Coordinates of C-alpha atoms and ligand atoms in Angstrom, one line a residue:
M20 CA 0.0 0.0 0.0
K21 CA 1.3 3.5 -0.8
F22 CA 0.9 5.9 2.0
S23 CA 0.0 8.7 -0.2
K24 CA -3.1 6.7 -1.3
A25 CA -4.0 5.2 2.0
L26 CA -6.4 6.4 4.7
I27 CA -3.9 6.8 7.6
P28 CA -4.9 9.9 9.6
T29 CA -2.1 9.9 12.2
L30 CA -2.3 12.5 14.9
R31 CA 0.3 14.2 16.9
E32 CA -1.9 14.4 20.0
A33 CA -4.0 11.7 21.7
P34 CA -7.6 12.4 22.3
G35 CA -8.3 13.8 25.9
D36 CA -10.5 10.8 26.8
A37 CA -7.5 8.3 26.0
E38 CA -6.3 7.1 29.5
V39 CA -4.2 4.2 28.5
V40 CA -1.4 3.8 26.1
S41 CA -3.2 1.4 23.8
H42 CA -6.1 3.8 23.4
Q43 CA -3.8 6.6 22.7
L44 CA -1.6 4.9 20.2
L45 CA -4.5 3.1 18.3
V46 CA -6.1 6.5 17.6
R47 CA -2.8 8.4 17.0
S48 CA -1.7 5.8 14.5
G49 CA -4.8 6.1 12.7
M50 CA -6.0 2.6 13.3
I51 CA -9.3 3.3 15.0
R52 CA -11.7 6.1 15.6
K53 CA -14.3 6.7 18.1
V54 CA -17.9 6.8 16.8
A55 CA -19.6 7.0 20.2
A56 CA -18.9 5.9 23.8
G57 CA -17.3 2.4 23.5
I58 CA -18.1 2.2 19.8
Y59 CA -15.1 2.3 17.4
E60 CA -14.5 2.0 13.6
F61 CA -11.5 0.3 12.4
L62 CA -9.7 2.2 9.7
P63 CA -7.5 0.4 7.0
L64 CA -4.4 -0.2 9.2
G65 CA -6.6 -1.1 12.2
I66 CA -8.6 -3.7 10.4
R67 CA -5.5 -5.4 9.0
S68 CA -4.3 -6.1 12.4
L69 CA -7.6 -7.2 13.8
H70 CA -7.9 -9.5 10.9
K71 CA -4.5 -11.0 11.7
V72 CA -5.6 -11.8 15.3
A73 CA -8.9 -13.1 13.9
Q74 CA -6.9 -15.3 11.5
I75 CA -4.6 -16.7 14.1
V76 CA -7.6 -17.6 16.3
R77 CA -9.4 -19.2 13.4
E78 CA -6.4 -21.3 12.3
E79 CA -5.8 -22.5 15.9
M80 CA -9.5 -23.2 16.5
D81 CA -9.8 -25.2 13.1
K82 CA -6.6 -27.1 14.3
A83 CA -8.2 -28.0 17.4
G84 CA -11.3 -29.5 15.8
G85 CA -13.6 -26.4 15.9
Q86 CA -16.1 -25.7 13.1
E87 CA -16.7 -22.2 12.2
V88 CA -20.3 -20.8 12.2
F89 CA -21.9 -17.3 12.1
M90 CA -24.7 -16.5 14.2
P91 CA -27.0 -13.3 14.1
N92 CA -26.1 -10.3 16.2
L93 CA -29.9 -9.6 16.8
I94 CA -31.4 -12.3 19.0
P95 CA -35.1 -12.8 19.5
A96 CA -36.1 -12.4 23.3
D97 CA -37.9 -15.8 23.1
L98 CA -34.5 -17.7 23.3
W99 CA -33.3 -15.5 26.3
L100 CA -36.6 -16.2 27.9
E101 CA -36.1 -19.8 27.6
S102 CA -32.7 -19.7 29.3
G103 CA -34.0 -17.5 31.9
R104 CA -31.3 -14.8 31.2
W105 CA -33.7 -12.2 29.8
Q106 CA -34.8 -11.3 33.4
K107 CA -31.2 -12.0 34.9
Y108 CA -28.7 -10.2 32.6
G109 CA -29.4 -6.6 33.6
P110 CA -28.8 -3.4 32.0
E111 CA -25.6 -4.6 30.0
L112 CA -28.1 -6.3 27.6
L113 CA -29.3 -3.9 25.0
R114 CA -32.9 -4.7 24.3
I115 CA -34.8 -3.4 21.3
K116 CA -38.3 -3.8 19.5
D117 CA -38.8 -4.2 15.8
R118 CA -41.7 -2.6 13.9
H119 CA -44.1 -5.4 14.9
D120 CA -43.3 -4.8 18.5
R121 CA -41.3 -7.9 18.8
E122 CA -38.3 -7.9 21.3
Y123 CA -34.8 -8.7 20.6
C124 CA -31.3 -8.1 22.2
F125 CA -28.0 -7.5 20.7
G126 CA -25.9 -10.6 21.6
P127 CA -23.5 -10.0 24.3
T128 CA -22.7 -13.6 24.1
H129 CA -24.4 -16.6 22.1
E130 CA -25.1 -19.6 24.4
E131 CA -28.9 -19.4 23.6
V132 CA -28.5 -19.2 19.9
V133 CA -26.1 -21.9 19.8
C134 CA -28.3 -24.1 22.0
D135 CA -31.1 -23.6 19.6
M136 CA -28.9 -24.3 16.7
V137 CA -27.9 -27.8 18.3
K138 CA -31.4 -28.4 19.5
Q139 CA -32.8 -28.2 15.9
T140 CA -29.9 -29.9 14.1
V141 CA -28.5 -32.5 16.5
H142 CA -30.5 -35.7 17.3
S143 CA -28.2 -38.5 18.1
Y144 CA -25.0 -39.0 20.4
K145 CA -23.3 -39.9 17.0
S146 CA -23.1 -36.2 16.2
L147 CA -21.2 -35.4 19.3
P148 CA -18.9 -34.0 20.4
L149 CA -19.2 -30.6 18.6
N150 CA -17.4 -27.6 19.0
L151 CA -18.8 -24.6 17.2
Y152 CA -17.2 -21.2 17.0
Q153 CA -17.7 -17.8 15.4
I154 CA -15.8 -14.5 15.2
Q155 CA -18.2 -11.7 15.4
T156 CA -19.1 -8.4 17.0
K157 CA -20.7 -8.5 20.4
F158 CA -22.7 -5.7 22.1
R159 CA -22.6 -5.1 25.9
D160 CA -23.9 -1.8 27.3
E161 CA -21.0 -1.5 29.6
I162 CA -21.6 0.9 32.5
R163 CA -18.2 2.3 32.0
P164 CA -16.9 1.8 28.4
R165 CA -13.3 3.0 28.6
F166 CA -9.7 2.4 27.5
G167 CA -10.6 2.3 23.8
L168 CA -10.7 -1.3 22.6
M169 CA -10.1 -2.8 26.0
R170 CA -13.6 -2.0 27.2
G171 CA -16.0 -1.2 24.4
R172 CA -19.5 -1.6 24.2
E173 CA -19.3 -3.1 20.6
F174 CA -16.3 -5.3 20.2
M175 CA -15.0 -8.3 18.5
M176 CA -15.1 -11.6 20.0
K177 CA -14.3 -15.2 19.1
D178 CA -17.0 -17.4 21.0
A179 CA -16.9 -21.1 20.9
Y180 CA -19.3 -23.6 22.4
S181 CA -18.8 -27.4 22.8
F182 CA -21.5 -30.1 23.3
H183 CA -20.6 -33.5 25.0
T184 CA -22.4 -36.7 26.0
D185 CA -20.6 -36.7 29.4
L186 CA -18.3 -34.7 31.8
E187 CA -15.2 -36.7 30.9
D188 CA -15.4 -35.7 27.3
L189 CA -16.1 -32.1 28.2
D190 CA -12.9 -32.2 30.5
H191 CA -11.0 -33.4 27.5
E192 CA -12.2 -30.5 25.5
Y193 CA -11.7 -28.0 28.1
K194 CA -8.0 -29.1 28.1
N195 CA -7.9 -29.0 24.4
M196 CA -9.1 -25.4 24.5
Y197 CA -6.8 -24.5 27.3
K198 CA -3.9 -25.6 25.1
T199 CA -5.2 -23.9 22.0
Y200 CA -5.6 -20.6 23.9
E201 CA -2.0 -20.9 25.0
S202 CA -1.0 -21.4 21.3
I203 CA -3.0 -18.5 20.1
F204 CA -1.8 -16.0 22.6
K205 CA 1.8 -17.3 22.0
R206 CA 1.4 -16.7 18.3
C207 CA 0.1 -13.3 19.1
G208 CA 3.3 -12.5 20.8
L209 CA 1.7 -12.0 24.2
E210 CA 3.0 -12.9 27.5
C211 CA 0.1 -14.5 29.0
R212 CA -1.0 -16.4 32.1
A213 CA -3.9 -18.7 32.8
V214 CA -5.6 -18.1 36.1
D215 CA -8.6 -19.6 38.1
A216 CA -11.7 -17.5 37.6
D217 CA -15.1 -16.7 38.9
T218 CA -17.9 -17.9 36.4
G219 CA -19.8 -14.6 36.8
S220 CA -23.2 -14.1 34.7
I221 CA -22.3 -17.0 32.3
G222 CA -22.7 -19.5 35.0
G223 CA -21.2 -23.1 35.1
S224 CA -18.8 -25.0 37.4
S225 CA -15.2 -24.0 36.7
S226 CA -13.4 -21.5 34.5
H227 CA -9.9 -20.1 33.7
E228 CA -9.1 -16.6 32.4
F229 CA -6.1 -15.8 30.2
M230 CA -4.5 -12.7 31.4
V231 CA -2.0 -10.5 29.7
L232 CA 0.3 -9.1 32.3
A233 CA 0.2 -5.3 32.1
S234 CA 0.1 -2.4 34.6
T235 CA -3.0 -0.9 32.9
G236 CA -5.1 -4.2 33.4
E237 CA -8.5 -3.8 35.0
D238 CA -8.1 -7.2 36.6
V239 CA -5.9 -8.2 39.5
I240 CA -4.3 -11.6 39.6
A241 CA -2.9 -13.3 42.7
S242 CA -0.2 -15.8 42.1
C243 CA 2.0 -17.8 44.4
N244 CA 5.8 -17.0 44.5
V245 CA 6.5 -20.6 44.9
C246 CA 3.9 -22.9 43.2
S247 CA 1.7 -22.4 40.1
Y248 CA -1.4 -21.3 41.9
A249 CA -2.8 -18.2 40.1
A250 CA -6.2 -16.8 40.3
N251 CA -8.2 -13.7 39.7
L252 CA -8.7 -11.6 42.7
E253 CA -12.4 -12.4 42.5
K254 CA -11.7 -16.0 43.0
A255 CA -8.3 -16.2 44.9
F256 CA -8.3 -17.4 48.5
F257 CA -5.6 -17.8 51.0
A258 CA -4.5 -20.5 53.5
I259 CA -5.5 -20.1 57.2
K260 CA -2.3 -20.2 59.1
Q261 CA -2.4 -22.4 62.4
T262 CA -0.6 -20.0 64.7
G263 CA -1.0 -22.3 67.8
E264 CA -2.5 -19.3 69.8
K265 CA -5.1 -20.0 72.4
P266 CA -8.5 -18.3 72.2
I267 CA -9.0 -15.7 74.9
Q268 CA -10.5 -16.9 78.2
E269 CA -11.6 -13.7 79.9
D270 CA -15.2 -12.7 79.6
P271 CA -16.4 -10.2 76.9
Q272 CA -16.3 -6.7 78.2
E273 CA -17.8 -3.6 76.9
V274 CA -15.7 -0.6 76.3
H275 CA -16.7 3.0 75.8
T276 CA -15.7 4.3 72.3
P277 CA -17.6 7.5 71.8
E278 CA -18.0 8.6 68.2
L279 CA -15.4 6.0 67.1
K280 CA -16.8 4.0 64.2
T281 CA -14.1 3.1 61.8
I282 CA -11.7 0.2 62.2
E283 CA -8.7 2.7 62.3
E284 CA -10.4 4.9 65.0
V285 CA -11.3 2.0 67.1
S286 CA -8.0 0.1 66.8
G287 CA -6.1 3.3 67.5
F288 CA -8.0 4.1 70.5
L289 CA -7.8 0.6 72.0
K290 CA -4.1 0.4 70.9
I291 CA -4.7 -3.0 69.0
K292 CA -4.0 -4.1 65.5
P293 CA -6.9 -3.7 62.9
Q294 CA -6.5 -7.5 62.5
Q295 CA -7.8 -8.0 65.9
M296 CA -11.1 -6.3 65.0
I297 CA -14.2 -8.0 63.7
K298 CA -15.6 -5.8 61.1
T299 CA -19.4 -6.1 60.5
L300 CA -20.7 -4.9 57.2
V301 CA -24.3 -5.0 55.9
Y302 CA -24.8 -5.6 52.2
V303 CA -28.1 -5.6 50.1
A304 CA -27.9 -8.5 47.8
D305 CA -30.7 -7.9 45.2
D306 CA -33.6 -7.6 48.0
N307 CA -32.0 -9.4 50.9
F308 CA -29.8 -8.1 53.6
V309 CA -26.5 -10.0 54.0
I310 CA -24.3 -9.2 57.1
V311 CA -20.8 -10.1 56.6
C312 CA -18.2 -10.3 59.4
L313 CA -14.5 -10.4 58.6
V314 CA -11.2 -9.4 60.0
G315 CA -10.8 -5.6 60.4
D316 CA -8.2 -5.0 57.7
R317 CA -9.8 -7.1 55.0
D318 CA -12.3 -6.1 52.3
V319 CA -15.3 -8.0 51.2
S320 CA -15.2 -9.3 47.6
E321 CA -18.5 -8.3 45.9
A322 CA -17.8 -11.0 43.3
K323 CA -17.6 -13.7 46.0
L324 CA -20.8 -12.3 47.7
K325 CA -22.6 -12.5 44.4
A326 CA -21.4 -16.1 43.8
L327 CA -22.4 -16.9 47.3
T328 CA -25.9 -15.4 47.3
G329 CA -26.7 -15.8 43.5
A330 CA -27.5 -12.2 43.5
A331 CA -27.3 -10.1 40.3
E332 CA -26.4 -6.9 42.2
V333 CA -24.9 -6.3 45.7
R334 CA -24.2 -3.0 47.4
L335 CA -23.5 -1.7 50.9
A336 CA -26.7 -0.8 52.9
L337 CA -27.2 2.7 53.5
D338 CA -27.0 4.0 57.2
E339 CA -30.8 4.3 57.4
E340 CA -31.3 0.7 56.0
I341 CA -28.9 -0.5 58.8
M342 CA -30.7 1.5 61.5
G343 CA -34.1 0.0 60.3
L344 CA -32.7 -3.5 60.3
T345 CA -30.9 -3.6 63.6
G346 CA -31.7 -0.2 65.4
V347 CA -27.9 0.3 65.8
P348 CA -26.0 3.2 64.1
T349 CA -23.4 2.3 61.5
G350 CA -20.0 1.7 63.1
F351 CA -21.2 -0.1 66.2
L352 CA -22.5 -3.4 64.9
G353 CA -21.2 -6.7 65.9
P354 CA -22.1 -10.3 65.5
V355 CA -22.6 -11.2 69.1
G356 CA -26.3 -11.2 69.9
L357 CA -27.1 -9.5 66.4
I358 CA -29.6 -12.2 65.3
D359 CA -31.8 -11.9 68.5
L360 CA -31.6 -8.1 68.1
I361 CA -32.9 -8.2 64.6
K362 CA -35.6 -10.6 65.4
S363 CA -36.8 -8.5 68.3
K364 CA -36.7 -5.4 66.2
N365 CA -37.8 -6.4 62.7
S366 CA -39.3 -9.8 62.2
E367 CA -40.2 -9.4 58.6
A368 CA -36.8 -8.6 57.2
T369 CA -34.9 -11.4 55.1
Y370 CA -31.2 -11.4 56.3
R371 CA -28.4 -13.7 56.5
L372 CA -25.2 -13.5 58.7
C373 CA -22.0 -14.7 57.1
F374 CA -18.7 -15.2 58.7
D375 CA -15.6 -14.9 56.5
R376 CA -12.7 -17.4 56.8
S377 CA -10.4 -14.7 57.8
L378 CA -12.0 -14.9 61.2
A379 CA -10.8 -18.4 61.6
S380 CA -7.2 -16.9 62.7
L381 CA -8.6 -14.5 65.2
F382 CA -8.2 -15.5 69.0
D383 CA -9.0 -12.4 70.8
G384 CA -11.4 -10.1 68.9
V385 CA -13.0 -6.7 69.3
T386 CA -16.2 -5.8 67.7
G387 CA -19.2 -3.5 67.8
A388 CA -21.4 -3.8 71.0
N389 CA -24.6 -3.3 69.1
K390 CA -25.2 0.0 70.8
A391 CA -24.1 3.5 70.0
D392 CA -20.7 4.5 71.2
Y393 CA -19.5 1.0 72.4
H394 CA -17.5 -1.9 71.3
T395 CA -17.0 -5.3 73.0
K396 CA -13.5 -6.8 73.6
N397 CA -12.4 -10.3 74.6
I398 CA -14.3 -12.0 71.8
N399 CA -13.6 -15.7 71.7
I400 CA -14.8 -17.0 68.3
E401 CA -15.6 -20.5 69.5
R402 CA -17.4 -19.5 72.7
D403 CA -19.1 -16.3 71.6
L404 CA -20.0 -17.0 67.9
K405 CA -20.1 -20.7 68.0
L406 CA -17.5 -21.0 65.3
K407 CA -14.2 -23.1 65.5
N408 CA -10.8 -21.5 65.0
D409 CA -10.5 -23.5 61.9
A410 CA -11.3 -22.5 58.4
Q411 CA -12.7 -26.0 57.5
H412 CA -15.7 -25.3 60.0
D413 CA -18.9 -25.1 58.1
G414 CA -19.9 -21.7 59.6
F415 CA -17.1 -19.9 57.6
V416 CA -17.6 -18.8 54.1
D417 CA -15.1 -17.4 51.7
L418 CA -16.0 -13.6 51.2
S419 CA -12.7 -11.6 51.7
V420 CA -10.4 -10.2 49.1
V421 CA -6.9 -11.6 49.5
M422 CA -3.9 -9.3 50.2
A423 CA -0.4 -9.3 49.0
D424 CA 1.8 -11.7 51.2
D425 CA -1.2 -13.8 52.3
P426 CA -0.2 -17.6 52.5
C427 CA -0.6 -19.6 49.3
P428 CA -3.8 -21.9 49.6
H429 CA -2.0 -24.5 47.6
C430 CA 1.4 -25.0 48.8
A431 CA 2.8 -24.7 52.4
Q432 CA 5.5 -22.2 51.6
G433 CA 4.4 -19.7 49.1
K434 CA 3.2 -16.1 49.5
L435 CA 0.7 -14.5 47.3
V436 CA 1.8 -11.7 44.8
L437 CA -0.6 -9.4 43.3
M438 CA -0.2 -8.3 39.7
R439 CA -2.4 -6.5 37.1
G440 CA -3.7 -8.2 33.9
I441 CA -5.9 -7.8 31.0
E442 CA -8.3 -10.7 30.5
V443 CA -8.0 -11.6 26.7
G444 CA -9.6 -15.1 26.9
H445 CA -12.1 -17.0 29.3
I446 CA -13.0 -20.7 29.2
F447 CA -15.8 -22.2 31.2
K448 CA -17.3 -25.6 31.9
L449 CA -20.9 -24.9 31.7
G450 CA -22.4 -28.4 32.2
D451 CA -26.1 -28.3 31.5
V452 CA -27.0 -25.0 32.9
Y453 CA -28.2 -23.8 29.4
A454 CA -28.9 -27.2 27.6
K455 CA -31.5 -28.1 30.4
P456 CA -33.7 -25.0 30.5
M457 CA -33.5 -24.8 26.7
K458 CA -34.5 -28.4 26.3
V459 CA -31.6 -29.3 24.2
H460 CA -31.8 -33.2 23.8
Y461 CA -30.1 -35.9 21.9
L462 CA -30.6 -39.7 22.0
D463 CA -28.1 -41.7 23.6
K464 CA -26.8 -45.2 22.7
D465 CA -29.9 -46.7 24.4
G466 CA -32.4 -44.4 22.8
R467 CA -32.8 -42.4 26.1
E468 CA -33.2 -38.6 25.8
K469 CA -30.3 -36.6 27.4
A470 CA -29.2 -33.1 27.7
P471 CA -25.5 -32.6 26.4
V472 CA -23.1 -31.0 28.7
M473 CA -21.4 -27.9 27.4
G474 CA -18.2 -25.8 27.5
C475 CA -17.9 -22.2 26.3
Y476 CA -14.8 -20.4 25.2
G477 CA -14.3 -16.6 24.4
I478 CA -11.5 -14.5 23.2
G479 CA -11.7 -10.8 23.0
V480 CA -10.3 -10.4 19.6
S481 CA -10.3 -6.6 19.6
R482 CA -9.1 -6.4 23.2
T483 CA -6.2 -8.7 22.3
L484 CA -5.0 -5.9 19.9
A485 CA -5.0 -3.4 22.7
A486 CA -3.4 -5.7 25.1
S487 CA -0.5 -6.4 22.7
I488 CA 0.1 -2.5 22.6
E489 CA 0.0 -2.3 26.3
Q490 CA 2.7 -4.9 26.4
N491 CA 4.7 -3.7 23.3
H492 CA 5.3 0.0 22.9
D493 CA 7.8 2.8 23.7
D494 CA 7.4 6.6 23.9
K495 CA 7.6 6.9 20.1
G496 CA 4.6 4.5 19.4
I497 CA 3.5 0.8 18.9
I498 CA 5.9 -2.0 18.6
W499 CA 4.0 -4.8 16.8
P500 CA 5.1 -8.3 16.7
R501 CA 5.1 -9.3 13.1
A502 CA 2.2 -11.6 13.7
L503 CA -0.1 -8.7 14.4
A504 CA 1.5 -5.9 12.4
P505 CA -0.5 -4.2 9.8
Y506 CA 2.4 -4.6 7.5
D507 CA 5.6 -6.5 7.7
I508 CA 7.7 -3.7 6.1
H509 CA 7.4 0.0 6.4
L510 CA 9.3 1.2 3.3
M511 CA 10.3 4.9 2.9
N512 CA 12.2 7.0 0.4
F513 CA 14.3 9.7 1.9
D514 CA 14.1 12.0 -1.2
M515 CA 11.9 12.6 -4.1
S516 CA 14.7 12.3 -6.8
D517 CA 13.8 10.3 -10.0
E518 CA 16.4 7.6 -9.1
T519 CA 15.2 7.2 -5.5
I520 CA 11.6 7.0 -6.5
K521 CA 12.3 4.5 -9.3
T522 CA 14.4 2.3 -7.1
A523 CA 11.9 2.5 -4.2
A524 CA 9.1 1.5 -6.5
E525 CA 11.1 -1.4 -7.8
L526 CA 12.0 -2.5 -4.3
Y527 CA 8.3 -2.2 -3.2
Q528 CA 7.3 -4.6 -6.1
L529 CA 10.0 -7.0 -5.4
L530 CA 9.1 -7.3 -1.7
I531 CA 5.5 -7.6 -2.4
E532 CA 6.2 -10.3 -5.1
S533 CA 8.4 -12.1 -2.5
G534 CA 5.4 -12.4 -0.2
F535 CA 5.9 -9.5 2.2
S536 CA 3.3 -6.9 2.9
V537 CA 4.6 -3.5 2.6
L538 CA 3.5 0.0 3.4
W539 CA 5.4 2.4 1.3
D540 CA 5.7 6.0 2.6
D541 CA 5.9 7.6 -0.9
R542 CA 4.8 11.1 0.6
D543 CA 6.7 14.1 -0.3
E544 CA 7.4 14.7 3.4
R545 CA 10.4 15.4 5.5
V546 CA 12.4 12.4 6.6
G547 CA 11.7 13.3 10.3
V548 CA 7.9 13.1 9.6
K549 CA 8.2 9.7 7.8
F550 CA 10.2 8.4 10.6
N551 CA 7.8 9.6 13.4
D552 CA 4.9 8.0 11.6
A553 CA 6.9 4.8 11.1
D554 CA 7.8 4.5 14.7
L555 CA 4.2 5.5 15.7
I556 CA 2.6 2.8 13.5
G557 CA 5.1 0.3 14.6
N558 CA 5.5 -2.2 11.7
P559 CA 8.6 -4.4 12.7
L560 CA 11.0 -3.6 9.9
Q561 CA 11.7 -0.1 8.4
V562 CA 13.5 -0.1 5.1
M563 CA 14.9 3.2 3.7
V564 CA 15.9 4.0 0.2
G565 CA 18.0 7.3 -0.1
K566 CA 20.7 8.6 -2.4
K567 CA 23.5 8.0 0.1
G568 CA 22.8 4.4 0.5
L569 CA 22.4 3.9 -3.1
A570 CA 25.7 5.2 -3.8
R571 CA 27.0 2.4 -1.7
G572 CA 24.9 -0.1 -3.3
C573 CA 22.7 -0.4 -0.1
Y574 CA 19.3 0.1 1.4
E575 CA 19.2 1.0 5.1
Y576 CA 17.0 -0.6 7.6
K577 CA 15.9 -0.2 11.2
I578 CA 14.3 -2.9 13.4
R579 CA 11.5 -1.0 15.3
K580 CA 11.7 -3.2 18.3
D581 CA 15.3 -2.3 19.4
G582 CA 16.3 0.4 17.2
T583 CA 19.0 -1.8 15.5
K584 CA 20.2 -0.1 12.3
G585 CA 22.0 -1.5 9.3
D586 CA 22.5 -1.8 5.6
F587 CA 21.3 -4.5 3.0
S588 CA 23.2 -4.8 -0.2
C589 CA 20.7 -4.2 -2.9
A590 CA 21.6 -7.4 -4.5
S591 CA 20.7 -9.6 -1.4
V592 CA 17.8 -7.6 0.1
I593 CA 15.2 -10.5 -0.1
G594 CA 17.4 -12.8 1.7
E595 CA 18.3 -10.4 4.4
V596 CA 14.7 -9.2 5.0
T597 CA 13.5 -12.9 5.2
K598 CA 16.2 -13.5 7.9
L599 CA 15.4 -10.4 10.0
L600 CA 11.7 -10.8 9.9
E601 CA 12.1 -14.3 11.1
N602 CA 12.7 -13.2 14.5
L603 CA 10.3 -10.1 14.7
Ligands
ATP44 P1 -14.7 -8.6 31.8 O1 -14.6 -9.2 33.1 O2 -13.5 -7.8 31.3 O3 -16.0 -7.7 31.7 P2 -16.1 -10.9 30.8 O4 -15.8 -11.9 32.0 O5 -17.4 -10.1 30.9 O6 -14.9 -9.8 30.8 P3 -16.5 -12.9 28.9 O7 -18.0 -12.9 28.9 O8 -15.9 -14.0 29.3 O9 -15.8 -11.6 29.5 O10 -16.2 -12.6 27.3 C1 -15.1 -13.3 26.6 C2 -14.0 -12.2 26.2 O11 -14.4 -11.1 25.6 C3 -13.2 -11.7 27.6 O12 -12.3 -12.6 27.9 C4 -12.7 -10.5 27.0 O13 -11.4 -10.7 26.4 C5 -13.6 -10.0 25.9 N1 -14.5 -8.9 26.5 C6 -15.4 -8.9 27.4 N2 -16.0 -7.7 27.5 C7 -15.4 -6.9 26.7 C8 -15.5 -5.5 26.4 N3 -16.4 -4.8 26.9 N4 -14.7 -4.9 25.4 C9 -13.8 -5.8 24.8 N5 -13.7 -7.0 25.1 C10 -14.4 -7.5 25.9
MG45 MG1 -17.8 -8.1 31.4

């Protein structure tokens, strides 16, 4: 492609709303342009790179036995009513009506459609297993679309769905997809890590996310510094250390703590560590109250709370809601005697009291006394809350967020390290959570009707592009791995003399005929402008044609990644280019 003819609107300045480097550079290099919040168009350079990711995904999925299909973007509400997700999905699902007043949604994911496809077309166990995938735009009305392609509302996804006669076969395919994802992200040149993940709104029994490690990632990963344990913060947990301490034997005692409500204020006043405090928080999970008690310096994981309660939305209760439920002002709640208090005050309310595992290593606690301006000290978990100092006890649930240096739950020695990551892929074992309600059936060997078990496997194709830039860039611009670069070679002529132009045109032809993709910056621009654009766009190899080089019988080159410069002899250019590009 000749630059002078191409639509490559490079910009010196990034748009004001571009907070992360991939967003800034994708816009500045003329690859994408914002149409509306979270909605982008791909310009000629951008679509080339997007197609490259899609093609890698396609090749690896085909190699793994997947079959490509293409499902509609607009999905009739009926299918979503069948699965039960029409009510459950919430405002991320964009719903619309056609001229006949029939309801549809824009597909945020396609379990319902693919289930319908299989229900109508597969009748016998002989047709299973199946892995059907598509590469298609999805729409999710994200509450906070941001970071350009990283969290868009309309974005490109590869979604695959597998169908099996039994769980063992699903396990097998899950492993197959896990390996396939590793190959895909490796081919994309990404440093990626698979982590244990929450199953979220998709549902199902287990899942892994593929995370690109990058400081701008929206996810946090906890991984062990000794063993291979790694999990999304939403899912990560920690080992309870047996310290050998003995629970306090002295009787609980009220202490006057006027106006002292926060963990910091109370622990500071009583000269104890925040870890000795039992924090009591009231949440509203959909329409029910959930009271969570945990160690004072820890936070509640809303993802875990959603998973435990099955609620679509959770939020902290307001002060007046807490007062209405318990009659105690915020800041002075505690678990001892709380249930009796609520019962006496408010027999109608639906509530649940949960104790986080972190409390299993508390031996001498302080908590709110359930009356204004008082706390209670000398809390013995076993005696006063009827819980054992032992995380295996049924009364404990896992609701807190892990912290750096928490003990690894899998090995005895390791500590958890927290890192940021961008989720580029997600694989799930779904079981029959869709097939059952949607009445997908096949006949087994003995002629009995059975529901297939399913897996589903997503890759954020457009997010992968952004993730690659987050990992590969410098202050001048993008540094594409060849696998994702819009072009292999960025050719430039240093001057507009007849000889230089003629030689560059011949070289351009030769490179293309030899199988390379070439962007030739043939514009009548200063060398500095051309270099700036070449570095900004980030194709892996820059080749320059100019009078000085030609006088020596050479073309000059620069490797974008490390700035290495050199000369090719004009005669051996193809061999040299081939060799250099092999490692880029
Ligand atoms: P997230 O937690 O980031 O919202 P998710 O768990 O909702 O992701 P999935 O439903 O598993 O995502 O979708 C499969 C893949 O699609 C994700 O791994 C991610 O790479 C990509 N993806 C999800 N939401 C977006 C988005 N808003 N913009 C771009 N890509 C996305
Ligand atoms: Mg999401």
